Amino acid sequence: MFVFIMAPLLAACGGQKKDGALADADSIGMAEAHVPTMAELTLPDTVFESASALKYVVENVDSTPRPLHDYDDLYNRSDRVMTFRKNLLRNADFGGRVQGEPTTIEVAWSYDTPYGKAETKFGQWGGGTGWTGQPLYAHWTAAEQDSIRRGGAPLTADFGEEEVMVGSLCGEAFFLNFQTGRPSRQPLDLHNVVKGTMSMDPELMNLYVGQGVPKGEPLGCQAFSLTSHERGTFFSDSRAWRGWQAFDSSPVVAGGYLFWPGENGSLFKFERQADGKLHCVSTLRYRVNGAAPGIESSLCVYRNYGFFGDNHGNVICVNLNTMRPVWHVKNLDDTDGTIVCREEGGTAYLYTACEVDKQGTDGTCRMMKLRALSGELVWERLIACNRVDLGSKVLDGGMYSTPLLGCGDCDSLIFANLCRNSADPARGQLTAISTVDGSVRYTVDYGNFCWSSPVGFLNEQNEQYLFTADANGVVYLIRGRDGEMLCRKPMGANFESSPCVVGNSVVVGCRGTKIYKFTIK
């Protein structure tokens, strides 16, 4: 049955329980650390007054909320890259490593996808990859390789231990040998244009793919078996409050459930089975000021709270146990970049920023640091950006990328690629911002706008270096602490997609037909 819930006006503050006292010392005088229970880790079912801006409904398959059964980040524990920005916090902890100070970007291999010429409502989309388009990476065990070989997937002679997977604008998923760049399987038909980042299930051999633009078929999200390539689920929601059924978001498994935001203005909670079988158990639908916005950002998850931004500038926290909103913050404009989360001093904080879209030609990208549990603003940074009419298309300003939290010697910085679009002499900039007070520490100018998200590498001295790419098809290697450009390599095509990092390598696709593996040395 359906349970309809309107957001109540409650101003209670939901605090976390502190760790309990240390256990009695053992026989050698050592104290055992207290291990928090699920009850202690569960964030409260609080609804802040700010959530009253949302008029929402939670539709459940039954009347009993189904809680998450644990808060283990299965993505971060693995050497695989199974979702956008690697983990539940979306903080891009890829674990990239380099030796010394890297100064070169070498092309290890490139792969050409077909160029899709199918006419859509929005023209031809070609091939290669779009926004966010991050590749996935798997290092298969011997048992998993045997299972895939027995399952009937159309493998090639190059199938082996390490595999890259990427969804393409041409409407297919490509599987490549990580070492050679040659196809490890035959392409998988995704039926429609795919712009976003696919996801692998961290426990099941399932691949989750959201469609971005229809080529004439119904639009929605889907799940495939990675052992057989059979499609187990196609999902499109006729009850949605917004009609556009695209799914650019990269879904995640948290506490035993798959969570998937849609551009139809809904957040879905699925039970999963092997062979790509999904069953929707709960749906959150909402409106703000009478409109149902679409969600293109990927869900950021901290314990039982989920966070996302939408294309009307709403930043929303949801209790994933109940699927009810916890708090709401209004940013200035469309927010497509994914929220990132980090614990600092035992407190969880969020970082997010908006675009310049509905503001008009001249506007402001507002970057914010928020307290994750309450939505309280810690600081904001306002950066002038423009929206540019190019005739054939309109180019929004602000932040399309997902920011990178610094680590090592850059621990107090966050790096964002911003589309200034001549609000500054640069059309695009890498902007290094203090996580402490929001001050801009430095900027690095690009020759064009930039939608790709930066990634980081650490060396043996704990010094961080950044790899990123822009719409001119240029890839960059930048020293994190001061912004010095160490390498600039023109490749000749628009990099909208975000990179996947494995060791000292980067795999990333671009508009056109190319997917590249770069080695950082």
Coordinates of C-alpha atoms in Angstrom, one line a residue:
M1 CA 0.0 0.0 0.0
F2 CA 1.0 3.6 -0.3
V3 CA 1.9 5.7 2.8
F4 CA 1.5 9.4 2.3
I5 CA 3.6 11.7 4.6
M6 CA 3.7 15.4 4.6
A7 CA 6.8 17.0 6.0
P8 CA 6.1 18.0 9.7
L9 CA 7.6 21.1 11.2
L10 CA 9.9 19.8 13.8
A11 CA 12.9 21.7 15.0
A12 CA 14.5 19.0 17.1
C13 CA 18.3 18.6 16.7
G14 CA 19.3 15.0 16.0
G15 CA 22.6 14.4 17.7
Q16 CA 24.7 11.3 17.5
K17 CA 25.5 9.1 20.5
K18 CA 29.0 9.3 21.6
D19 CA 31.2 6.2 21.9
G20 CA 30.8 4.4 25.2
A21 CA 33.4 4.1 27.9
L22 CA 36.5 2.0 27.3
A23 CA 36.3 -1.6 28.5
D24 CA 38.2 -2.6 31.7
A25 CA 41.9 -3.0 31.1
D26 CA 43.1 -6.5 30.3
S27 CA 45.8 -8.4 31.9
I28 CA 48.6 -6.4 30.3
G29 CA 47.0 -3.1 31.0
M30 CA 45.6 -2.5 27.6
A31 CA 42.1 -1.1 27.1
E32 CA 39.9 -2.5 24.3
A33 CA 38.2 0.1 22.1
H34 CA 34.5 0.3 22.2
V35 CA 32.9 -1.0 19.0
P36 CA 29.7 1.0 18.3
T37 CA 26.6 -1.0 17.8
M38 CA 24.2 -0.4 14.8
A39 CA 21.9 1.4 17.2
E40 CA 24.7 3.8 18.2
L41 CA 25.7 4.4 14.5
T42 CA 22.2 4.9 13.3
L43 CA 21.4 8.6 12.7
P44 CA 18.1 9.9 14.2
D45 CA 14.8 10.0 12.4
T46 CA 14.8 13.8 12.8
V47 CA 12.9 16.2 10.5
F48 CA 14.2 19.7 10.6
E49 CA 12.0 22.7 10.0
S50 CA 13.8 23.3 6.7
A51 CA 12.3 20.1 5.3
S52 CA 8.8 21.8 5.4
A53 CA 9.8 23.4 2.0
L54 CA 9.2 19.9 0.5
K55 CA 5.8 18.6 -0.2
Y56 CA 6.5 14.9 -0.5
V57 CA 5.1 11.4 -0.4
V58 CA 6.8 8.1 0.5
E59 CA 5.3 5.1 -1.3
N60 CA 6.2 1.8 0.4
V61 CA 5.3 -1.8 -0.7
D62 CA 4.2 -2.3 2.9
S63 CA 3.5 -0.2 5.9
T64 CA 6.7 -1.2 7.8
P65 CA 9.9 0.8 7.1
R66 CA 12.8 -1.6 6.2
P67 CA 16.0 -0.5 7.9
L68 CA 19.5 -0.8 6.5
H69 CA 21.2 -3.8 8.0
D70 CA 24.7 -2.3 8.2
Y71 CA 26.8 0.8 7.3
D72 CA 29.9 -0.9 5.9
D73 CA 31.2 0.9 2.8
L74 CA 31.7 -2.2 0.6
Y75 CA 33.1 0.0 -2.2
N76 CA 35.9 1.6 -0.2
R77 CA 37.1 -1.8 1.0
S78 CA 37.7 -3.1 -2.5
D79 CA 40.4 -2.4 -5.0
R80 CA 37.7 -2.3 -7.6
V81 CA 36.1 0.9 -8.9
M82 CA 32.4 0.0 -8.9
T83 CA 30.5 3.4 -8.9
F84 CA 31.0 7.1 -9.5
R85 CA 33.8 8.5 -7.4
K86 CA 34.6 5.1 -5.9
N87 CA 32.6 5.0 -2.7
L88 CA 29.5 5.9 -0.7
L89 CA 30.9 9.3 0.4
R90 CA 31.8 10.1 -3.2
N91 CA 35.1 11.5 -2.0
A92 CA 37.1 9.9 -4.8
D93 CA 39.4 7.7 -2.6
F94 CA 40.8 5.8 -5.6
G95 CA 44.2 5.4 -3.8
G96 CA 46.2 6.6 -6.8
R97 CA 50.0 6.4 -6.3
V98 CA 53.0 7.8 -8.0
Q99 CA 56.8 7.9 -7.4
G100 CA 58.5 11.2 -6.7
E101 CA 57.2 14.3 -8.6
P102 CA 55.4 13.2 -11.8
T103 CA 56.0 15.3 -14.9
T104 CA 54.6 13.3 -17.8
I105 CA 51.3 11.9 -19.0
E106 CA 51.8 9.0 -21.4
V107 CA 49.2 7.3 -23.5
A108 CA 49.2 3.6 -22.6
W109 CA 46.5 2.7 -25.1
S110 CA 43.3 4.1 -26.7
Y111 CA 40.1 2.4 -27.9
D112 CA 37.7 3.6 -30.5
T113 CA 33.9 3.1 -30.0
P114 CA 31.5 3.3 -32.9
Y115 CA 30.0 6.7 -33.7
G116 CA 26.3 6.6 -33.1
K117 CA 24.4 8.3 -35.9
A118 CA 20.9 7.6 -34.6
E119 CA 18.7 10.7 -34.6
T120 CA 17.2 11.6 -31.3
K121 CA 15.1 14.6 -30.1
F122 CA 18.5 16.2 -29.2
G123 CA 20.4 15.3 -32.4
Q124 CA 23.1 12.7 -32.9
W125 CA 25.2 11.8 -29.8
G126 CA 28.1 10.0 -31.5
G127 CA 30.3 7.7 -29.5
G128 CA 33.0 7.9 -26.8
T129 CA 31.7 9.0 -23.4
G130 CA 29.8 12.0 -22.0
W131 CA 29.0 13.5 -18.6
T132 CA 29.7 11.9 -16.1
G133 CA 30.8 8.8 -18.0
Q134 CA 33.4 7.5 -15.5
P135 CA 34.8 4.0 -16.3
L136 CA 34.6 1.1 -13.8
Y137 CA 37.4 -1.3 -13.0
A138 CA 37.4 -4.9 -11.7
H139 CA 40.2 -7.1 -10.7
W140 CA 38.5 -10.5 -10.9
T141 CA 39.4 -13.5 -8.8
A142 CA 40.1 -16.9 -10.4
A143 CA 36.7 -18.1 -9.2
E144 CA 34.9 -15.1 -10.6
Q145 CA 36.6 -15.5 -13.9
D146 CA 35.5 -19.1 -14.0
S147 CA 31.9 -18.1 -13.1
I148 CA 31.9 -15.5 -15.9
R149 CA 33.2 -18.0 -18.4
R150 CA 30.5 -20.5 -17.5
G151 CA 27.7 -17.9 -17.5
G152 CA 27.5 -17.4 -21.2
A153 CA 28.8 -13.8 -21.5
P154 CA 30.3 -13.2 -25.0
L155 CA 33.9 -13.1 -24.0
T156 CA 37.0 -12.6 -26.2
A157 CA 40.5 -14.1 -26.0
D158 CA 41.5 -10.9 -24.1
F159 CA 39.2 -11.5 -21.1
G160 CA 41.3 -11.9 -17.9
E161 CA 42.0 -10.6 -14.5
E162 CA 41.7 -6.9 -15.0
E163 CA 38.7 -5.4 -16.8
V164 CA 37.5 -1.9 -17.6
M165 CA 33.8 -1.2 -18.2
V166 CA 32.3 2.0 -19.7
G167 CA 28.9 3.1 -21.0
S168 CA 29.0 5.0 -24.2
L169 CA 26.9 7.7 -25.9
C170 CA 26.5 5.3 -28.9
G171 CA 24.3 3.2 -26.6
E172 CA 26.6 0.3 -25.8
A173 CA 28.8 -0.8 -22.9
F174 CA 32.3 -1.7 -23.7
F175 CA 34.5 -4.1 -21.8
L176 CA 38.3 -3.7 -22.2
N177 CA 41.4 -5.5 -20.9
F178 CA 42.9 -3.0 -18.5
Q179 CA 46.5 -3.9 -19.6
T180 CA 46.0 -4.0 -23.4
G181 CA 42.9 -1.9 -24.1
R182 CA 41.6 -4.6 -26.4
P183 CA 38.0 -5.8 -26.0
S184 CA 37.6 -8.4 -23.3
R185 CA 33.9 -9.1 -24.3
Q186 CA 31.6 -8.2 -27.1
P187 CA 29.7 -4.9 -26.4
L188 CA 26.5 -4.9 -24.4
D189 CA 23.5 -3.3 -26.0
L190 CA 22.2 -0.6 -23.6
H191 CA 19.3 0.3 -26.0
N192 CA 19.6 4.1 -25.6
V193 CA 22.2 6.8 -25.2
V194 CA 24.1 6.5 -21.9
K195 CA 25.8 9.6 -20.5
G196 CA 26.2 8.8 -16.8
T197 CA 28.4 6.4 -14.9
M198 CA 27.4 2.7 -14.6
S199 CA 27.6 0.9 -11.3
M200 CA 28.7 -2.6 -10.4
D201 CA 27.0 -4.3 -7.4
P202 CA 29.6 -4.8 -4.6
E203 CA 28.1 -8.2 -3.6
L204 CA 26.3 -9.5 -6.7
M205 CA 27.4 -9.9 -10.3
N206 CA 25.1 -7.2 -11.5
L207 CA 25.7 -4.1 -13.6
Y208 CA 23.4 -1.1 -13.2
V209 CA 23.0 1.3 -16.1
G210 CA 20.9 4.4 -16.4
Q211 CA 19.8 5.6 -19.9
G212 CA 20.2 9.3 -20.7
V213 CA 18.5 10.0 -24.0
P214 CA 15.9 7.9 -25.9
K215 CA 16.5 6.7 -29.5
G216 CA 12.9 5.8 -29.8
E217 CA 12.5 3.2 -27.1
P218 CA 11.1 3.7 -23.5
L219 CA 13.6 5.5 -21.3
G220 CA 14.6 4.3 -17.8
C221 CA 17.2 2.4 -15.8
Q222 CA 18.2 -1.2 -16.1
A223 CA 20.2 -4.0 -14.5
F224 CA 22.2 -6.7 -16.3
S225 CA 23.9 -9.9 -15.2
L226 CA 27.7 -9.6 -15.6
T227 CA 27.9 -13.4 -16.1
S228 CA 25.4 -13.8 -18.9
H229 CA 24.8 -10.2 -20.2
E230 CA 21.1 -10.8 -19.9
R231 CA 19.0 -7.8 -18.8
G232 CA 17.1 -8.8 -15.6
T233 CA 15.3 -5.5 -15.0
F234 CA 14.1 -2.5 -17.0
F235 CA 12.5 0.2 -14.8
S236 CA 10.5 3.3 -15.8
D237 CA 8.1 5.0 -13.4
S238 CA 4.8 6.0 -14.9
R239 CA 3.7 7.4 -11.5
A240 CA 6.6 9.9 -11.3
W241 CA 5.7 13.6 -10.7
R242 CA 8.1 14.6 -13.5
G243 CA 7.8 13.1 -17.0
W244 CA 11.5 12.9 -18.0
Q245 CA 12.6 9.3 -17.3
A246 CA 16.4 9.6 -17.7
F247 CA 18.8 8.2 -15.1
D248 CA 22.2 9.9 -15.3
S249 CA 22.8 9.2 -11.6
S250 CA 25.2 6.4 -10.7
P251 CA 23.4 4.2 -8.1
V252 CA 24.9 2.7 -4.9
V253 CA 24.3 -0.2 -2.6
A254 CA 24.0 0.8 1.1
G255 CA 22.9 -1.4 3.9
G256 CA 21.7 -4.1 1.6
Y257 CA 19.6 -1.9 -0.7
L258 CA 20.2 -0.2 -4.1
F259 CA 19.4 3.5 -4.1
W260 CA 18.9 5.2 -7.4
P261 CA 17.8 8.9 -7.9
G262 CA 16.0 9.7 -11.2
E263 CA 15.5 12.7 -13.4
N264 CA 11.8 12.0 -12.9
G265 CA 12.0 13.7 -9.5
S266 CA 12.1 10.5 -7.4
L267 CA 14.5 8.5 -5.2
F268 CA 14.1 4.8 -5.5
K269 CA 15.0 2.0 -3.0
F270 CA 15.4 -1.4 -4.6
E271 CA 15.9 -4.9 -3.2
R272 CA 18.4 -6.8 -5.4
Q273 CA 18.8 -10.3 -6.6
A274 CA 21.3 -12.1 -8.7
D275 CA 21.0 -12.0 -12.5
G276 CA 20.0 -8.3 -12.5
K277 CA 16.6 -8.7 -10.7
L278 CA 15.4 -5.6 -8.9
H279 CA 12.3 -5.0 -6.9
C280 CA 11.3 -1.4 -5.9
V281 CA 10.3 -1.4 -2.2
S282 CA 10.1 2.4 -1.5
T283 CA 9.9 5.6 -3.5
L284 CA 10.3 9.2 -2.3
R285 CA 8.6 11.8 -4.6
Y286 CA 8.7 15.5 -3.8
R287 CA 7.9 19.0 -5.0
V288 CA 9.3 22.4 -4.0
N289 CA 7.2 25.4 -4.8
G290 CA 4.9 23.3 -6.9
A291 CA 7.6 21.8 -9.2
A292 CA 9.1 18.3 -9.2
P293 CA 12.8 18.8 -10.0
G294 CA 15.0 16.2 -11.7
I295 CA 18.0 14.6 -10.0
E296 CA 21.2 14.1 -12.1
S297 CA 23.7 14.0 -9.2
S298 CA 24.6 10.7 -7.6
L299 CA 23.5 9.9 -4.1
C300 CA 26.1 10.5 -1.4
V301 CA 25.6 8.3 1.7
Y302 CA 26.8 8.7 5.3
R303 CA 25.5 5.9 7.6
N304 CA 21.7 5.9 7.1
Y305 CA 21.5 9.4 5.6
G306 CA 21.6 10.1 1.8
F307 CA 22.3 13.5 0.2
F308 CA 21.7 14.8 -3.3
G309 CA 21.2 18.0 -5.2
D310 CA 18.6 18.6 -8.0
N311 CA 18.2 20.8 -11.0
H312 CA 16.2 23.4 -9.1
G313 CA 19.1 24.0 -6.6
N314 CA 17.6 22.0 -3.8
V315 CA 20.1 20.1 -1.5
I316 CA 18.3 17.4 0.4
C317 CA 19.1 14.9 3.1
V318 CA 17.0 11.8 3.3
N319 CA 16.8 9.1 6.1
L320 CA 17.4 6.0 4.0
N321 CA 15.6 3.8 6.6
T322 CA 12.3 5.7 6.3
M323 CA 12.9 7.5 3.0
R324 CA 11.7 10.7 4.6
P325 CA 13.5 14.1 4.2
V326 CA 15.6 15.2 7.1
W327 CA 16.6 18.7 6.0
H328 CA 16.6 20.9 3.0
V329 CA 19.0 23.7 1.9
K330 CA 18.3 26.0 -1.1
N331 CA 21.3 26.7 -3.3
L332 CA 21.1 29.5 -5.9
D333 CA 20.7 27.3 -9.0
D334 CA 20.8 23.9 -10.7
T335 CA 23.0 21.4 -8.8
D336 CA 24.2 18.5 -10.9
G337 CA 27.6 17.9 -9.4
T338 CA 27.6 15.1 -6.8
I339 CA 27.8 16.0 -3.1
V340 CA 31.0 14.8 -1.3
C341 CA 31.2 14.0 2.4
R342 CA 34.1 13.7 4.9
E343 CA 34.4 13.3 8.6
E344 CA 36.6 16.1 10.1
G345 CA 37.3 15.9 13.8
G346 CA 34.5 13.3 14.3
T347 CA 31.9 15.5 12.5
A348 CA 30.5 14.7 9.0
Y349 CA 30.6 17.6 6.6
L350 CA 29.3 18.0 3.0
Y351 CA 30.7 20.0 0.1
T352 CA 28.5 21.1 -2.9
A353 CA 28.2 23.9 -5.5
C354 CA 25.7 25.0 -8.1
E355 CA 25.7 26.1 -11.7
V356 CA 24.7 29.3 -13.4
D357 CA 21.6 28.2 -15.4
K358 CA 18.3 29.7 -14.2
Q359 CA 20.0 32.8 -13.0
G360 CA 20.5 34.1 -16.5
T361 CA 23.6 35.3 -18.3
D362 CA 25.5 36.6 -15.3
G363 CA 25.3 34.7 -12.1
T364 CA 27.0 33.1 -9.2
C365 CA 28.4 29.7 -8.4
R366 CA 27.8 29.2 -4.7
M367 CA 30.1 26.6 -3.1
M368 CA 29.0 25.5 0.4
K369 CA 30.2 23.5 3.3
L370 CA 27.4 22.1 5.4
R371 CA 27.0 20.0 8.5
A372 CA 25.8 16.7 7.3
L373 CA 23.4 15.9 10.1
S374 CA 21.6 19.2 10.2
G375 CA 22.3 21.1 6.9
E376 CA 23.7 24.0 8.9
L377 CA 25.9 26.3 6.7
V378 CA 29.6 26.3 7.8
W379 CA 30.8 28.6 5.0
E380 CA 30.0 29.7 1.5
R381 CA 32.1 31.0 -1.4
L382 CA 30.5 33.0 -4.1
I383 CA 32.2 32.9 -7.5
A384 CA 31.0 34.9 -10.6
C385 CA 30.3 32.8 -13.6
N386 CA 28.5 33.3 -16.9
R387 CA 26.0 31.4 -19.0
V388 CA 26.9 31.7 -22.7
D389 CA 24.6 31.4 -25.7
L390 CA 26.6 29.8 -28.5
G391 CA 23.8 29.8 -31.0
S392 CA 23.5 26.1 -31.5
K393 CA 23.5 25.5 -27.7
V394 CA 23.6 27.3 -24.4
L395 CA 26.6 26.6 -22.2
D396 CA 25.8 27.0 -18.5
G397 CA 28.4 28.3 -16.0
G398 CA 29.4 27.1 -12.5
M399 CA 30.2 23.6 -11.4
Y400 CA 29.2 20.6 -13.3
S401 CA 32.1 18.5 -12.0
T402 CA 32.3 16.8 -8.6
P403 CA 34.9 18.4 -6.4
L404 CA 38.0 16.5 -5.1
L405 CA 38.8 16.6 -1.4
G406 CA 42.5 17.0 -0.9
C407 CA 44.6 14.6 1.1
G408 CA 48.2 14.3 2.2
D409 CA 49.9 17.7 2.0
C410 CA 46.6 19.1 0.6
D411 CA 44.3 17.8 3.4
S412 CA 42.9 21.3 4.1
L413 CA 42.0 22.0 0.4
I414 CA 39.1 21.1 -1.9
F415 CA 39.6 21.3 -5.7
A416 CA 36.8 22.2 -8.1
N417 CA 36.6 22.6 -11.8
L418 CA 34.5 25.7 -12.5
C419 CA 33.0 27.0 -15.8
R420 CA 33.7 30.7 -15.5
N421 CA 32.8 31.3 -19.2
S422 CA 34.6 34.7 -19.4
A423 CA 33.3 36.0 -16.0
D424 CA 37.0 35.7 -15.5
P425 CA 39.6 35.9 -18.2
A426 CA 39.6 32.1 -18.2
R427 CA 36.6 30.1 -19.5
G428 CA 37.4 27.3 -17.1
Q429 CA 39.4 27.1 -13.9
L430 CA 40.7 24.7 -11.3
T431 CA 39.9 26.4 -8.1
A432 CA 41.6 25.4 -4.8
I433 CA 39.5 26.3 -1.8
S434 CA 40.3 26.1 1.9
T435 CA 38.1 23.5 3.6
V436 CA 38.5 25.5 6.8
D437 CA 37.1 28.9 5.8
G438 CA 36.2 28.7 2.1
S439 CA 38.9 31.1 1.0
V440 CA 40.3 30.7 -2.5
R441 CA 44.0 29.7 -2.3
Y442 CA 44.7 29.7 -6.0
T443 CA 43.3 29.1 -9.5
V444 CA 44.6 27.4 -12.6
D445 CA 43.2 28.7 -16.0
Y446 CA 42.1 26.3 -18.7
G447 CA 41.6 27.1 -22.3
N448 CA 37.9 26.1 -22.2
F449 CA 35.1 25.1 -19.9
C450 CA 35.5 21.9 -17.8
W451 CA 32.9 19.4 -16.8
S452 CA 35.3 16.6 -15.9
S453 CA 36.1 15.9 -12.2
P454 CA 39.7 16.1 -11.0
V455 CA 41.4 13.1 -9.4
G456 CA 44.4 12.8 -7.2
F457 CA 47.6 10.9 -6.7
L458 CA 49.9 10.7 -3.6
N459 CA 53.7 10.0 -3.7
E460 CA 55.9 8.4 -1.0
Q461 CA 56.2 11.9 0.6
N462 CA 52.5 12.2 1.0
E463 CA 52.4 15.0 -1.6
Q464 CA 49.3 15.2 -3.8
Y465 CA 49.2 15.7 -7.5
L466 CA 46.1 16.3 -9.6
F467 CA 45.0 15.0 -13.0
T468 CA 42.2 16.6 -14.9
A469 CA 41.0 17.4 -18.4
D470 CA 39.0 20.1 -20.2
A471 CA 36.6 20.6 -23.1
N472 CA 39.4 21.5 -25.5
G473 CA 40.7 17.9 -25.1
V474 CA 43.7 18.9 -23.0
V475 CA 44.8 16.8 -20.0
Y476 CA 46.7 18.3 -17.2
L477 CA 49.0 17.3 -14.3
I478 CA 49.1 19.8 -11.5
R479 CA 50.9 20.0 -8.2
G480 CA 48.2 20.2 -5.5
R481 CA 49.8 22.4 -2.9
D482 CA 50.5 25.4 -5.2
G483 CA 48.8 24.8 -8.6
E484 CA 52.0 24.6 -10.6
M485 CA 51.3 22.9 -13.9
L486 CA 53.7 20.0 -14.4
C487 CA 52.3 18.7 -17.7
R488 CA 49.8 19.9 -20.3
K489 CA 49.0 17.4 -23.1
P490 CA 46.6 18.2 -26.0
M491 CA 44.5 15.2 -27.1
G492 CA 42.0 16.9 -29.4
A493 CA 38.5 16.0 -28.1
N494 CA 36.1 17.2 -25.4
F495 CA 36.6 15.4 -22.0
E496 CA 33.3 15.7 -20.3
S497 CA 33.7 12.4 -18.5
S498 CA 35.4 11.9 -15.1
P499 CA 38.4 9.6 -14.8
C500 CA 38.9 6.3 -13.1
V501 CA 42.2 5.9 -11.2
V502 CA 44.1 2.6 -10.8
G503 CA 47.6 2.8 -9.4
N504 CA 49.4 5.4 -11.4
S505 CA 47.0 5.0 -14.4
V506 CA 43.9 6.9 -15.5
V507 CA 41.2 5.6 -17.7
V508 CA 38.9 8.2 -19.2
G509 CA 36.8 8.7 -22.3
C510 CA 35.9 11.8 -24.4
R511 CA 33.3 12.9 -26.9
G512 CA 33.8 11.5 -30.3
T513 CA 34.9 7.9 -30.1
K514 CA 38.0 7.6 -27.9
I515 CA 38.6 5.9 -24.5
Y516 CA 42.1 6.4 -23.2
K517 CA 44.4 4.9 -20.6
F518 CA 47.0 7.3 -19.4
T519 CA 50.1 6.5 -17.3
I520 CA 51.3 9.2 -14.9
K521 CA 55.1 9.2 -14.4

